[in-house]
Amino acid sequence: RTLQFLRAPTLLHDYHLLEGALGEHLPHAGGPLDRVASGGLRRWVYRLALERGYLDALLAEYVVAPFVRAFRWCDAIEGRWTDLLAGRPSRESHDGTPMADRIEELT
């Protein structure tokens, strides 16, 4: 995406130079979506592309969150096990609450 943003002004300049050399506007060829989709569907596809298909939200919900729950469960089991072996709370930082409630806070 960054390359597209950096390259866009040069492409527009080249496009205008070509139009100036021809003396008229270049015809709009249109893509496959132009022939098939109406305005509403075209906007929906455009928004889906900008959001990258909501892949970040899907990954966070269905891939990352189960791992975080599993690791927190393992941490709780390990804390109980060390408390049992020590006969007292063995970790100063172990108070039963996670350090960060959200994944974004960990980064």
PDB file of C-alpha atoms in Angstrom:
ATOM      1  CA  ARG A   1       0.000   0.000   0.000  1.00  0.00           C
ATOM      2  CA  THR A   2       2.780   2.397   0.858  1.00  0.00           C
ATOM      3  CA  LEU A   3       4.357   1.896  -2.535  1.00  0.00           C
ATOM      4  CA  GLN A   4       1.023   2.684  -4.173  1.00  0.00           C
ATOM      5  CA  PHE A   5       0.739   5.924  -2.219  1.00  0.00           C
ATOM      6  CA  LEU A   6       4.306   6.893  -3.069  1.00  0.00           C
ATOM      7  CA  ARG A   7       3.945   5.988  -6.744  1.00  0.00           C
ATOM      8  CA  ALA A   8       0.490   7.583  -7.338  1.00  0.00           C
ATOM      9  CA  PRO A   9       1.635  11.185  -8.015  1.00  0.00           C
ATOM     10  CA  THR A  10       4.158  10.031 -10.610  1.00  0.00           C
ATOM     11  CA  LEU A  11       1.599   7.822 -12.307  1.00  0.00           C
ATOM     12  CA  LEU A  12      -0.907  10.675 -12.448  1.00  0.00           C
ATOM     13  CA  HIS A  13       1.753  12.970 -13.892  1.00  0.00           C
ATOM     14  CA  ASP A  14       2.663  10.391 -16.558  1.00  0.00           C
ATOM     15  CA  TYR A  15      -1.028   9.888 -17.341  1.00  0.00           C
ATOM     16  CA  HIS A  16      -1.567  13.627 -17.834  1.00  0.00           C
ATOM     17  CA  LEU A  17       1.550  13.876 -20.005  1.00  0.00           C
ATOM     18  CA  LEU A  18       0.236  11.055 -22.192  1.00  0.00           C
ATOM     19  CA  GLU A  19      -3.168  12.695 -22.455  1.00  0.00           C
ATOM     20  CA  GLY A  20      -1.473  15.989 -23.373  1.00  0.00           C
ATOM     21  CA  ALA A  21       0.593  14.284 -26.079  1.00  0.00           C
ATOM     22  CA  LEU A  22      -2.523  12.649 -27.546  1.00  0.00           C
ATOM     23  CA  GLY A  23      -4.575  15.810 -27.276  1.00  0.00           C
ATOM     24  CA  GLU A  24      -7.570  14.040 -25.739  1.00  0.00           C
ATOM     25  CA  HIS A  25      -8.619  12.001 -22.729  1.00  0.00           C
ATOM     26  CA  LEU A  26      -7.719   8.335 -22.697  1.00  0.00           C
ATOM     27  CA  PRO A  27     -10.725   5.990 -22.840  1.00  0.00           C
ATOM     28  CA  HIS A  28     -11.738   4.301 -19.610  1.00  0.00           C
ATOM     29  CA  ALA A  29     -11.407   0.569 -20.172  1.00  0.00           C
ATOM     30  CA  GLY A  30     -13.184  -0.433 -16.968  1.00  0.00           C
ATOM     31  CA  GLY A  31     -12.588  -3.589 -15.063  1.00  0.00           C
ATOM     32  CA  PRO A  32     -14.626  -6.749 -14.627  1.00  0.00           C
ATOM     33  CA  LEU A  33     -16.366  -5.270 -11.600  1.00  0.00           C
ATOM     34  CA  ASP A  34     -17.608  -2.299 -13.648  1.00  0.00           C
ATOM     35  CA  ARG A  35     -19.477  -4.568 -16.035  1.00  0.00           C
ATOM     36  CA  VAL A  36     -21.075  -6.737 -13.351  1.00  0.00           C
ATOM     37  CA  ALA A  37     -21.482  -4.763 -10.140  1.00  0.00           C
ATOM     38  CA  SER A  38     -23.842  -1.975  -9.284  1.00  0.00           C
ATOM     39  CA  GLY A  39     -22.783   1.046  -7.227  1.00  0.00           C
ATOM     40  CA  GLY A  40     -23.661  -0.530  -3.857  1.00  0.00           C
ATOM     41  CA  LEU A  41     -21.797  -3.753  -4.521  1.00  0.00           C
ATOM     42  CA  ARG A  42     -18.817  -1.840  -5.878  1.00  0.00           C
ATOM     43  CA  ARG A  43     -18.624   0.271  -2.697  1.00  0.00           C
ATOM     44  CA  TRP A  44     -18.918  -2.870  -0.544  1.00  0.00           C
ATOM     45  CA  VAL A  45     -16.078  -4.597  -2.414  1.00  0.00           C
ATOM     46  CA  TYR A  46     -13.956  -1.434  -2.179  1.00  0.00           C
ATOM     47  CA  ARG A  47     -14.526  -1.189   1.576  1.00  0.00           C
ATOM     48  CA  LEU A  48     -13.814  -4.901   2.019  1.00  0.00           C
ATOM     49  CA  ALA A  49     -10.526  -4.434   0.169  1.00  0.00           C
ATOM     50  CA  LEU A  50      -9.577  -1.451   2.331  1.00  0.00           C
ATOM     51  CA  GLU A  51     -10.284  -3.452   5.478  1.00  0.00           C
ATOM     52  CA  ARG A  52      -8.288  -6.392   4.039  1.00  0.00           C
ATOM     53  CA  GLY A  53     -11.345  -8.599   4.290  1.00  0.00           C
ATOM     54  CA  TYR A  54     -11.504  -8.015   8.053  1.00  0.00           C
ATOM     55  CA  LEU A  55      -8.666 -10.527   8.316  1.00  0.00           C
ATOM     56  CA  ASP A  56      -7.151  -8.837  11.379  1.00  0.00           C
ATOM     57  CA  ALA A  57     -10.384  -9.200  13.351  1.00  0.00           C
ATOM     58  CA  LEU A  58     -10.847 -12.809  12.263  1.00  0.00           C
ATOM     59  CA  LEU A  59      -7.278 -13.717  13.186  1.00  0.00           C
ATOM     60  CA  ALA A  60      -7.566 -12.021  16.574  1.00  0.00           C
ATOM     61  CA  GLU A  61     -10.846 -13.762  17.368  1.00  0.00           C
ATOM     62  CA  TYR A  62     -10.267 -17.264  16.042  1.00  0.00           C
ATOM     63  CA  VAL A  63      -6.485 -17.767  16.131  1.00  0.00           C
ATOM     64  CA  VAL A  64      -4.894 -15.500  18.730  1.00  0.00           C
ATOM     65  CA  ALA A  65      -7.640 -15.487  21.377  1.00  0.00           C
ATOM     66  CA  PRO A  66      -7.725 -19.308  21.816  1.00  0.00           C
ATOM     67  CA  PHE A  67      -3.949 -19.360  22.265  1.00  0.00           C
ATOM     68  CA  VAL A  68      -4.112 -16.544  24.825  1.00  0.00           C
ATOM     69  CA  ARG A  69      -6.844 -18.390  26.751  1.00  0.00           C
ATOM     70  CA  ALA A  70      -4.801 -21.610  26.666  1.00  0.00           C
ATOM     71  CA  PHE A  71      -1.634 -19.867  27.869  1.00  0.00           C
ATOM     72  CA  ARG A  72      -3.516 -18.109  30.676  1.00  0.00           C
ATOM     73  CA  TRP A  73      -4.996 -21.446  31.711  1.00  0.00           C
ATOM     74  CA  CYS A  74      -1.503 -22.993  31.729  1.00  0.00           C
ATOM     75  CA  ASP A  75      -0.206 -20.066  33.777  1.00  0.00           C
ATOM     76  CA  ALA A  76      -3.004 -20.502  36.318  1.00  0.00           C
ATOM     77  CA  ILE A  77      -2.319 -24.245  36.596  1.00  0.00           C
ATOM     78  CA  GLU A  78       1.410 -23.580  37.013  1.00  0.00           C
ATOM     79  CA  GLY A  79       0.685 -20.976  39.689  1.00  0.00           C
ATOM     80  CA  ARG A  80      -1.543 -23.378  41.627  1.00  0.00           C
ATOM     81  CA  TRP A  81       1.039 -26.146  41.318  1.00  0.00           C
ATOM     82  CA  THR A  82       3.906 -23.998  42.600  1.00  0.00           C
ATOM     83  CA  ASP A  83       1.693 -22.673  45.417  1.00  0.00           C
ATOM     84  CA  LEU A  84       0.873 -26.248  46.408  1.00  0.00           C
ATOM     85  CA  LEU A  85       4.518 -27.306  46.365  1.00  0.00           C
ATOM     86  CA  ALA A  86       5.669 -24.239  48.284  1.00  0.00           C
ATOM     87  CA  GLY A  87       2.822 -24.371  50.799  1.00  0.00           C
ATOM     88  CA  ARG A  88       2.191 -20.644  50.324  1.00  0.00           C
ATOM     89  CA  PRO A  89       1.765 -18.214  47.443  1.00  0.00           C
ATOM     90  CA  SER A  90       5.087 -18.697  45.709  1.00  0.00           C
ATOM     91  CA  ARG A  91       5.033 -15.887  43.193  1.00  0.00           C
ATOM     92  CA  GLU A  92       4.907 -12.276  44.221  1.00  0.00           C
ATOM     93  CA  SER A  93       3.367 -11.222  40.919  1.00  0.00           C
ATOM     94  CA  HIS A  94       0.687 -13.931  41.008  1.00  0.00           C
ATOM     95  CA  ASP A  95      -2.542 -12.352  42.178  1.00  0.00           C
ATOM     96  CA  GLY A  96      -4.887 -14.233  39.841  1.00  0.00           C
ATOM     97  CA  THR A  97      -5.359 -11.424  37.354  1.00  0.00           C
ATOM     98  CA  PRO A  98      -3.539 -11.223  34.052  1.00  0.00           C
ATOM     99  CA  MET A  99      -1.058  -8.427  33.511  1.00  0.00           C
ATOM    100  CA  ALA A 100      -2.805  -7.316  30.314  1.00  0.00           C
ATOM    101  CA  ASP A 101      -6.467  -7.891  29.526  1.00  0.00           C
ATOM    102  CA  ARG A 102      -6.157  -7.239  25.823  1.00  0.00           C
ATOM    103  CA  ILE A 103      -3.708  -8.477  23.222  1.00  0.00           C
ATOM    104  CA  GLU A 104      -2.990  -4.926  22.055  1.00  0.00           C
ATOM    105  CA  GLU A 105      -1.632  -4.066  25.499  1.00  0.00           C
ATOM    106  CA  LEU A 106       1.032  -6.736  25.158  1.00  0.00           C
ATOM    107  CA  THR A 107       2.648  -5.125  22.123  1.00  0.00           C
TER     108      THR A 107
END
